[in-house]
Amino acid sequence: MNNTKYQLPRKIYASEEHQMLRETIEAYYKQDVEPYREKWEKQGYCDKKAWLKAGELGLLGLTLDPEYGGSGLDFSFSALNIELLSELGMVSPAISMHADIVIPYVEKYGSKQLKEKYLPKMASGEIVGSLAMTEPSTGSDLQAIRTTAVDKGDHYLLNGSKTFITIGYSSETTIVACKTNPRTPQEGISLILVDAGTEGFSKGQPFEKLGLKASDTCELFFENVKVPKENLLGEEGKGFIYLMQELPRERLTVALQSIGAVRGALKETVAYTQERTAFKQPICAFQNTQFKLAEVATQLEIHTAFVDRCSELLSEHKLTPELASMAKYSASDMQNKMIDECLQLFGGYGYMWEYPIARYWADARVSRIYAGTNEIMKLMIARSIFSDYFREMKAMMKARKAKKMAAMKG
Ligand SMILES: Cc1cc2nc3c(=O)[nH]c(=O)nc-3n(C[C@H](O)[C@H](O)[C@H](O)COP(=O)(O)OP(=O)(O)OC[C@H]3O[C@@H](n4cnc5c(N)ncnc54)[C@H](O)[C@@H]3O)c2cc1C
């Protein structure tokens, strides 16, 4: 992330505190991640000690209120953490899932009692949290989830299953999106914290994935799980609203991961094309190589400017779902296209797992799928573009129906 002439001077990470954080993250990656990466990729999840070390260094509670063990910093510090870990090639989706998605839910919607119980341990890495929305039968259409939580007086009885849950296997607690008051007029989505080890809560083995191999993704099963009523986040039935409110942050984290990964892949490719020779020349001497990497650098800087602005807006609580959707879909599309171009310049070596470019390529694919697919992102943007039209159409249909009813009555 050092500025050179072809890189944007970035105000967002310019302070001394940002520089200190950058050094901490780089040291953490070098000492506590890189040496263990191969082991984690083989076992399908990263070791607990990596979480505890991240907690000790303050990387899990950057924006969390100091009252609960965090540093109380603004979002730009989290943004740097997410982007830099992704640039270095870390399993950053897992850290950001816990630190930038789960912790903010508990902090924002949890009762004082829940916050005191969970947040300090979440900041230290003792308790790692995951977020379970997707089910085997539904992902994009969140309102169609079937997991239910029935009110039994002092507890909820939870039944259902979830799939594709990031760090579902290694997390100690999970925020579960479920339907409360099923089949009653009050039916709605609620968010409930469910601890691993609770009777009736079981987990599948980590899936074998195309990429993100060191970050586990698994199924969760709930069979008559008794969850204390106080584990409800916010109000019953308001879960969908909370999820919609938090999605811009989740989508921005993906955009940050995308630009970080492209920055890392570009560095790897610039170095490789200077070393590798063909036809008695380094690969970088070919105009094709130069043009391709000029395109990658340009796309990266354009997206960096947009994503930086979105990070600022998030810090000011002004990031709209539409802008976050634009950042997520465009940056992740760019990530996939640009890393594919980089890999091509490695020739056959790019296809070998021991070359980091192969991992950047494999890890990139999911960015277009999770946190809402890129098609859903475009749907949200389009809905906003045509919002007046759809509103007028709805009003017209309503008026027509009312006229028809009146005519029938008359
Ligand atoms: C590695 C990984 C990690 C994940 N982590 C989590 C997690 O931690 N928590 C969690 O809850 N979920 C997680 N997910 C799930 C992820 O969010 C979903 O896979 C995603 O939202 C898509 O849902 P789906 O897989 O059911 O696809 P579907 O919803 O079945 O979509 C299939 C296809 O149809 C398209 N489509 C659907 N509806 C429309 C529409 N209205 N218009 C146009 N096209 C449409 C989609 O874009 C897609 O191309 C993860 C997934 C993966 C792969």
Coordinates of C-alpha atoms and ligand atoms in Angstrom, one line a residue:
M1 CA 0.0 0.0 0.0
N2 CA 3.0 2.3 -0.3
N3 CA 2.4 5.3 -2.6
T4 CA 4.2 5.4 -5.8
K5 CA 3.6 7.7 -8.8
Y6 CA 0.9 5.4 -10.2
Q7 CA -0.9 5.0 -6.9
L8 CA -3.4 7.4 -5.4
P9 CA -2.3 9.4 -2.3
R10 CA -4.8 8.0 0.2
K11 CA -5.9 10.3 2.9
I12 CA -7.9 7.7 4.7
Y13 CA -4.9 5.8 6.1
A14 CA -2.5 8.7 6.4
S15 CA -2.2 9.1 10.1
E16 CA 0.6 7.9 12.4
E17 CA -1.9 5.6 14.1
H18 CA -2.7 4.0 10.8
Q19 CA 1.0 3.5 10.1
M20 CA 1.4 1.8 13.5
L21 CA -1.6 -0.5 12.8
R22 CA -0.2 -1.3 9.4
E23 CA 3.1 -2.5 11.1
T24 CA 1.2 -4.5 13.7
I25 CA -0.9 -6.3 10.9
E26 CA 2.2 -7.0 8.8
A27 CA 4.0 -8.5 11.9
Y28 CA 1.0 -10.5 12.8
Y29 CA 0.7 -11.9 9.3
K30 CA 4.4 -12.8 9.2
Q31 CA 4.7 -14.4 12.6
D32 CA 1.2 -15.8 13.3
V33 CA -0.3 -16.6 10.0
E34 CA 2.2 -17.4 7.2
P35 CA 4.0 -20.2 9.0
Y36 CA 0.8 -22.0 9.7
R37 CA -1.1 -21.4 6.5
E38 CA -0.4 -24.8 4.9
K39 CA -1.6 -26.6 8.0
W40 CA -4.8 -24.6 8.2
E41 CA -5.5 -25.1 4.5
K42 CA -5.2 -28.8 5.0
Q43 CA -7.4 -29.0 8.1
G44 CA -9.9 -26.5 6.7
Y45 CA -9.9 -24.0 9.6
C46 CA -7.4 -21.8 11.4
D47 CA -6.1 -22.5 14.9
K48 CA -7.6 -20.9 17.9
K49 CA -4.2 -19.4 18.9
A50 CA -4.4 -17.1 15.7
W51 CA -7.6 -15.7 17.0
L52 CA -6.2 -15.2 20.5
K53 CA -3.1 -13.4 19.1
A54 CA -5.3 -11.2 16.9
G55 CA -7.3 -10.3 20.0
E56 CA -4.2 -9.6 22.0
L57 CA -3.0 -7.2 19.3
G58 CA -6.3 -5.4 19.3
L59 CA -7.2 -6.5 15.7
L60 CA -10.6 -7.8 16.7
G61 CA -12.0 -4.8 18.5
L62 CA -10.7 -1.8 16.5
T63 CA -14.1 0.0 16.4
L64 CA -15.6 -1.6 19.5
D65 CA -16.4 0.7 22.5
P66 CA -13.5 0.7 25.0
E67 CA -16.0 -0.1 27.7
Y68 CA -16.2 -3.6 26.2
G69 CA -12.5 -4.1 25.5
G70 CA -12.3 -2.4 22.1
S71 CA -10.2 0.6 20.9
G72 CA -13.1 2.8 19.9
L73 CA -11.5 3.8 16.6
D74 CA -13.3 4.9 13.5
F75 CA -14.1 2.6 10.6
S76 CA -11.0 3.6 8.6
F77 CA -8.9 1.4 11.0
S78 CA -11.1 -1.6 10.4
A79 CA -10.9 -0.8 6.7
L80 CA -7.1 -0.9 6.8
N81 CA -7.2 -4.2 8.7
I82 CA -9.5 -5.8 6.2
E83 CA -7.7 -4.5 3.1
L84 CA -4.2 -5.2 4.3
L85 CA -4.9 -8.7 5.5
S86 CA -6.5 -9.5 2.1
E87 CA -3.5 -7.9 0.3
L88 CA -1.1 -10.1 2.3
G89 CA -3.2 -13.1 1.4
M90 CA -4.7 -13.8 4.9
V91 CA -7.9 -15.6 5.5
S92 CA -9.3 -12.2 6.1
P93 CA -13.0 -13.0 5.5
A94 CA -13.0 -14.9 8.7
I95 CA -11.4 -12.1 10.8
S96 CA -13.7 -9.5 9.3
M97 CA -16.8 -11.8 9.7
H98 CA -16.1 -11.9 13.4
A99 CA -14.7 -8.4 14.0
D100 CA -16.6 -6.3 11.5
I101 CA -19.9 -8.0 11.2
V102 CA -20.7 -10.1 14.3
I103 CA -19.3 -7.8 16.9
P104 CA -21.1 -4.7 15.6
Y105 CA -24.4 -6.7 15.7
V106 CA -23.9 -7.5 19.3
E107 CA -22.7 -4.0 20.2
K108 CA -25.6 -2.3 18.4
Y109 CA -28.5 -4.6 19.1
G110 CA -27.5 -6.6 22.2
S111 CA -28.8 -5.8 25.7
K112 CA -26.4 -4.4 28.3
Q113 CA -26.2 -7.9 29.8
L114 CA -25.4 -9.6 26.5
K115 CA -22.8 -6.9 25.7
E116 CA -21.1 -7.4 29.0
K117 CA -21.2 -11.2 28.7
Y118 CA -19.9 -11.5 25.1
L119 CA -18.1 -8.4 23.8
P120 CA -14.9 -8.4 26.0
K121 CA -14.4 -12.1 25.2
M122 CA -15.1 -11.4 21.5
A123 CA -12.5 -8.6 21.5
S124 CA -9.9 -10.9 23.0
G125 CA -10.7 -13.8 20.6
E126 CA -11.8 -16.1 23.4
I127 CA -15.3 -16.1 21.9
V128 CA -15.4 -16.1 18.1
G129 CA -18.8 -15.4 16.5
S130 CA -20.4 -16.3 13.2
L131 CA -23.6 -15.1 11.4
A132 CA -26.1 -17.7 10.1
M133 CA -28.7 -16.5 7.6
T134 CA -28.4 -18.8 4.6
E135 CA -30.3 -22.1 4.6
P136 CA -30.1 -25.1 2.3
S137 CA -33.3 -24.0 0.5
T138 CA -32.7 -20.3 0.5
G139 CA -29.9 -17.8 0.2
S140 CA -30.7 -14.7 -1.8
D141 CA -34.4 -14.7 -0.7
L142 CA -33.8 -14.1 3.0
Q143 CA -37.4 -13.7 3.9
A144 CA -38.0 -17.3 2.9
I145 CA -35.9 -18.8 5.7
R146 CA -37.6 -21.7 7.6
T147 CA -35.6 -21.9 10.8
T148 CA -38.1 -21.2 13.6
A149 CA -37.8 -20.0 17.2
V150 CA -41.0 -20.7 19.2
D151 CA -41.6 -18.7 22.4
K152 CA -41.7 -21.2 25.3
G153 CA -41.9 -18.6 28.1
D154 CA -38.4 -18.3 29.5
H155 CA -36.7 -19.7 26.4
Y156 CA -37.0 -20.1 22.6
L157 CA -37.2 -23.6 21.0
L158 CA -35.0 -23.4 17.9
N159 CA -35.4 -25.8 15.0
G160 CA -34.0 -25.7 11.5
S161 CA -30.6 -25.7 9.7
K162 CA -28.2 -23.3 8.1
T163 CA -25.5 -23.8 5.4
F164 CA -22.4 -22.1 4.1
I165 CA -21.7 -20.5 7.4
T166 CA -18.2 -18.8 7.6
I167 CA -16.3 -19.9 10.7
G168 CA -19.5 -21.8 11.7
Y169 CA -17.2 -24.7 12.6
S170 CA -14.7 -22.8 14.8
S171 CA -17.0 -20.2 16.3
E172 CA -18.1 -20.4 19.9
T173 CA -21.3 -18.5 19.3
T174 CA -23.6 -17.8 16.3
I175 CA -26.1 -15.2 15.5
V176 CA -29.0 -17.2 14.0
A177 CA -31.6 -15.5 11.8
C178 CA -34.9 -17.3 12.5
K179 CA -38.7 -16.8 12.3
T180 CA -40.3 -16.1 15.6
N181 CA -44.0 -16.5 16.1
P182 CA -44.3 -18.7 13.0
R183 CA -47.7 -18.9 11.4
T184 CA -49.1 -16.1 13.5
P185 CA -49.9 -12.5 12.3
Q186 CA -46.7 -11.4 14.3
E187 CA -44.4 -13.7 12.4
G188 CA -41.1 -12.1 11.6
I189 CA -37.3 -12.6 11.4
S190 CA -35.4 -12.3 14.7
L191 CA -31.7 -12.6 15.5
I192 CA -30.7 -14.9 18.4
L193 CA -27.3 -15.7 19.8
V194 CA -26.8 -19.5 20.1
D195 CA -23.7 -20.9 21.8
A196 CA -21.8 -23.8 20.5
G197 CA -22.3 -26.8 22.8
T198 CA -25.9 -26.0 23.6
E199 CA -27.9 -29.3 23.5
G200 CA -29.4 -30.0 20.1
F201 CA -27.0 -27.7 18.2
S202 CA -24.6 -29.6 16.0
K203 CA -22.2 -28.7 13.2
G204 CA -21.1 -30.3 10.0
Q205 CA -17.5 -30.8 9.0
P206 CA -15.9 -27.9 7.1
F207 CA -16.8 -28.0 3.4
E208 CA -14.1 -28.7 0.9
K209 CA -14.1 -25.4 -1.0
L210 CA -12.6 -24.0 -4.2
G211 CA -10.9 -21.3 -2.3
L212 CA -10.6 -19.6 1.2
K213 CA -9.3 -23.0 2.3
A214 CA -8.0 -21.9 5.7
S215 CA -11.3 -20.3 6.7
D216 CA -14.0 -22.9 7.6
T217 CA -17.5 -22.9 6.1
C218 CA -20.0 -25.4 7.4
E219 CA -23.6 -26.5 8.0
L220 CA -25.4 -25.9 11.3
F221 CA -28.3 -28.0 12.7
F222 CA -30.8 -27.0 15.4
E223 CA -33.0 -29.7 16.9
N224 CA -35.2 -28.5 19.7
V225 CA -32.4 -26.2 21.0
K226 CA -33.4 -24.3 24.1
V227 CA -32.1 -20.7 23.9
P228 CA -32.6 -18.3 26.8
K229 CA -34.9 -15.4 25.8
E230 CA -32.2 -12.9 26.8
N231 CA -30.1 -14.1 23.8
L232 CA -32.4 -12.2 21.5
L233 CA -30.7 -9.3 19.7
G234 CA -32.9 -6.2 19.7
E235 CA -36.6 -6.7 19.4
E236 CA -38.5 -9.7 18.3
G237 CA -39.5 -9.6 14.6
K238 CA -37.1 -6.8 13.7
G239 CA -34.3 -9.0 12.5
F240 CA -34.8 -8.3 8.8
I241 CA -34.6 -4.5 9.4
Y242 CA -31.4 -5.0 11.4
L243 CA -29.9 -7.2 8.7
M244 CA -30.8 -4.6 6.0
Q245 CA -29.2 -1.9 8.2
E246 CA -26.0 -3.8 8.6
L247 CA -25.6 -5.1 5.1
P248 CA -23.9 -2.0 3.7
R249 CA -21.0 -2.6 6.2
E250 CA -20.8 -6.3 5.2
R251 CA -20.8 -5.4 1.5
L252 CA -18.1 -2.8 2.0
T253 CA -15.9 -5.3 3.7
V254 CA -16.1 -7.5 0.6
A255 CA -15.1 -4.5 -1.6
L256 CA -12.2 -3.8 0.7
Q257 CA -11.1 -7.5 0.5
S258 CA -11.3 -7.2 -3.3
I259 CA -9.1 -4.2 -3.6
G260 CA -6.7 -5.6 -1.1
A261 CA -6.4 -8.9 -3.0
V262 CA -5.8 -7.1 -6.3
R263 CA -3.1 -5.0 -4.7
G264 CA -1.4 -8.2 -3.4
A265 CA -1.8 -10.0 -6.8
L266 CA -0.4 -7.1 -8.7
K267 CA 2.7 -7.0 -6.5
E268 CA 3.3 -10.7 -7.0
T269 CA 2.9 -10.4 -10.7
V270 CA 5.2 -7.3 -11.1
A271 CA 7.9 -9.3 -9.2
Y272 CA 7.4 -12.5 -11.2
T273 CA 7.4 -10.9 -14.6
Q274 CA 10.7 -9.2 -13.9
E275 CA 12.3 -12.5 -13.0
R276 CA 10.9 -14.9 -15.6
T277 CA 12.3 -14.9 -19.0
A278 CA 11.1 -16.0 -22.4
F279 CA 12.7 -15.5 -25.8
K280 CA 15.8 -14.1 -23.9
Q281 CA 13.8 -11.3 -22.4
P282 CA 12.0 -10.8 -19.1
I283 CA 8.3 -11.3 -19.4
C284 CA 7.8 -7.7 -18.3
A285 CA 9.6 -6.5 -21.5
F286 CA 6.6 -7.6 -23.6
Q287 CA 4.2 -4.9 -24.4
N288 CA 1.3 -7.3 -23.6
T289 CA 2.5 -7.7 -20.1
Q290 CA 3.0 -4.0 -19.6
F291 CA -0.5 -3.2 -21.0
K292 CA -2.2 -5.8 -18.9
L293 CA -0.5 -4.6 -15.7
A294 CA -1.3 -1.0 -16.6
E295 CA -4.9 -2.0 -16.8
V296 CA -4.8 -3.8 -13.5
A297 CA -3.2 -0.8 -11.8
T298 CA -5.7 1.6 -13.3
Q299 CA -8.7 -0.5 -12.4
L300 CA -7.3 -0.9 -8.9
E301 CA -6.8 2.9 -8.3
I302 CA -10.3 3.7 -9.7
H303 CA -11.9 1.3 -7.4
T304 CA -9.7 2.3 -4.4
A305 CA -11.0 5.9 -4.8
F306 CA -14.6 4.8 -4.7
V307 CA -14.2 2.3 -1.9
D308 CA -12.3 4.9 0.2
R309 CA -15.2 7.3 -0.2
C310 CA -17.6 4.6 0.9
S311 CA -15.5 3.9 4.0
E312 CA -15.6 7.6 4.9
L313 CA -19.4 7.6 4.4
L314 CA -19.7 4.5 6.6
S315 CA -17.7 6.3 9.3
E316 CA -20.2 9.2 9.0
H317 CA -23.2 6.7 9.1
K318 CA -24.1 7.9 5.6
L319 CA -23.3 4.8 3.4
T320 CA -26.4 3.9 1.5
P321 CA -27.3 0.2 0.6
E322 CA -27.1 1.3 -3.1
L323 CA -23.5 2.7 -2.9
A324 CA -22.4 -0.3 -0.8
S325 CA -23.9 -2.6 -3.4
M326 CA -22.1 -0.7 -6.2
A327 CA -18.8 -1.0 -4.3
K328 CA -19.3 -4.8 -3.7
Y329 CA -20.3 -5.8 -7.1
S330 CA -17.9 -3.6 -9.1
A331 CA -14.9 -4.3 -6.9
S332 CA -15.4 -8.0 -6.8
D333 CA -16.0 -8.2 -10.6
M334 CA -12.8 -6.2 -11.0
Q335 CA -11.0 -8.5 -8.6
N336 CA -11.9 -11.6 -10.6
K337 CA -11.0 -10.2 -14.0
M338 CA -7.8 -8.6 -12.9
I339 CA -6.4 -11.5 -10.9
D340 CA -7.2 -13.8 -13.8
E341 CA -5.1 -11.5 -16.1
C342 CA -2.3 -11.6 -13.5
L343 CA -2.4 -15.4 -13.3
Q344 CA -2.1 -15.6 -17.1
L345 CA 1.2 -13.9 -16.9
F346 CA 2.6 -16.7 -14.6
G347 CA 2.0 -19.3 -17.4
G348 CA 1.8 -22.8 -15.9
Y349 CA 3.2 -21.7 -12.6
G350 CA 0.1 -19.7 -12.0
Y351 CA -1.8 -22.9 -11.8
M352 CA 0.3 -24.3 -9.0
W353 CA -0.9 -23.9 -5.4
E354 CA 2.6 -23.1 -4.1
Y355 CA 2.4 -19.8 -6.1
P356 CA 0.4 -17.3 -4.1
I357 CA -1.3 -16.1 -7.3
A358 CA -3.2 -19.4 -7.5
R359 CA -4.6 -18.7 -4.0
Y360 CA -5.6 -15.1 -4.9
W361 CA -7.4 -16.5 -8.0
A362 CA -9.2 -19.2 -6.1
D363 CA -10.2 -17.0 -3.2
A364 CA -11.5 -14.3 -5.5
R365 CA -14.4 -16.3 -7.0
V366 CA -16.6 -16.3 -3.9
S367 CA -16.6 -12.5 -3.7
R368 CA -19.1 -12.4 -6.5
I369 CA -21.4 -14.8 -4.6
Y370 CA -21.4 -14.2 -0.8
A371 CA -22.7 -11.2 1.1
G372 CA -25.5 -11.1 -1.5
T373 CA -24.7 -12.2 -5.1
N374 CA -23.7 -9.5 -7.6
E375 CA -27.0 -10.0 -9.3
I376 CA -28.8 -9.1 -6.1
M377 CA -26.5 -6.0 -5.8
K378 CA -27.6 -4.9 -9.3
L379 CA -31.2 -5.6 -8.4
M380 CA -30.9 -3.2 -5.4
I381 CA -29.2 -0.5 -7.5
A382 CA -31.8 -0.8 -10.2
R383 CA -34.7 -0.7 -7.7
S384 CA -33.4 2.6 -6.5
I385 CA -32.9 4.0 -10.1
F386 CA -36.5 3.1 -10.9
S387 CA -38.0 3.8 -7.5
D388 CA -40.3 6.6 -8.6
Y389 CA -41.5 4.6 -11.5
F390 CA -42.3 1.6 -9.3
R391 CA -44.0 3.8 -6.7
E392 CA -46.2 5.4 -9.4
M393 CA -47.0 2.0 -10.9
K394 CA -48.0 0.6 -7.5
A395 CA -50.2 3.6 -6.8
M396 CA -51.8 3.3 -10.2
M397 CA -52.6 -0.4 -9.7
K398 CA -54.0 0.3 -6.3
A399 CA -56.3 3.0 -7.6
R400 CA -57.4 0.8 -10.5
K401 CA -58.2 -2.0 -8.1
A402 CA -60.1 0.3 -5.8
K403 CA -62.1 1.6 -8.8
K404 CA -62.9 -1.9 -9.9
M405 CA -64.1 -2.9 -6.4
A406 CA -66.2 0.3 -6.2
A407 CA -67.8 -0.5 -9.6
M408 CA -68.5 -4.1 -8.5
K409 CA -70.1 -2.9 -5.2
G410 CA -72.2 -0.3 -7.2
Ligands
LIG1 C1 -17.6 -19.4 1.1 C2 -19.0 -19.0 1.5 C3 -19.2 -18.3 2.7 C4 -20.4 -17.9 3.1 N1 -20.6 -17.4 4.3 C5 -21.9 -17.2 4.7 C6 -22.1 -16.8 6.1 O1 -21.2 -16.6 6.9 N2 -23.4 -16.6 6.5 C7 -24.5 -16.8 5.7 O2 -25.6 -16.6 6.1 N3 -24.3 -17.1 4.4 C8 -23.0 -17.3 3.9 N4 -22.8 -17.7 2.6 C9 -24.0 -17.9 1.7 C10 -24.1 -16.8 0.6 O3 -24.4 -15.6 1.2 C11 -25.1 -17.3 -0.4 O4 -24.5 -18.4 -1.0 C12 -25.5 -16.3 -1.4 O5 -26.3 -15.3 -0.7 C13 -26.4 -16.9 -2.5 O6 -27.4 -17.7 -2.0 P1 -27.6 -19.1 -2.6 O7 -26.3 -19.8 -2.6 O8 -28.7 -19.8 -2.0 O9 -27.9 -18.9 -4.2 P2 -29.4 -18.6 -4.8 O10 -30.1 -17.6 -4.0 O11 -30.0 -20.0 -5.0 O12 -29.0 -18.0 -6.2 C14 -28.6 -18.8 -7.3 C15 -28.4 -17.9 -8.5 O13 -29.6 -17.2 -8.8 C16 -29.4 -15.8 -8.8 N5 -30.6 -15.1 -8.3 C17 -31.3 -15.3 -7.2 N6 -32.3 -14.5 -7.1 C18 -32.3 -13.6 -8.1 C19 -33.0 -12.5 -8.6 N7 -34.1 -12.1 -7.9 N8 -32.7 -11.9 -9.7 C20 -31.6 -12.3 -10.4 N9 -30.9 -13.4 -10.1 C21 -31.2 -14.0 -8.9 C22 -28.3 -15.6 -7.9 O14 -27.6 -14.3 -8.2 C23 -27.4 -16.8 -8.3 O15 -26.7 -16.5 -9.4 C24 -21.5 -18.1 2.2 C25 -21.3 -18.7 0.9 C26 -20.1 -19.1 0.6 C27 -19.9 -19.8 -0.8

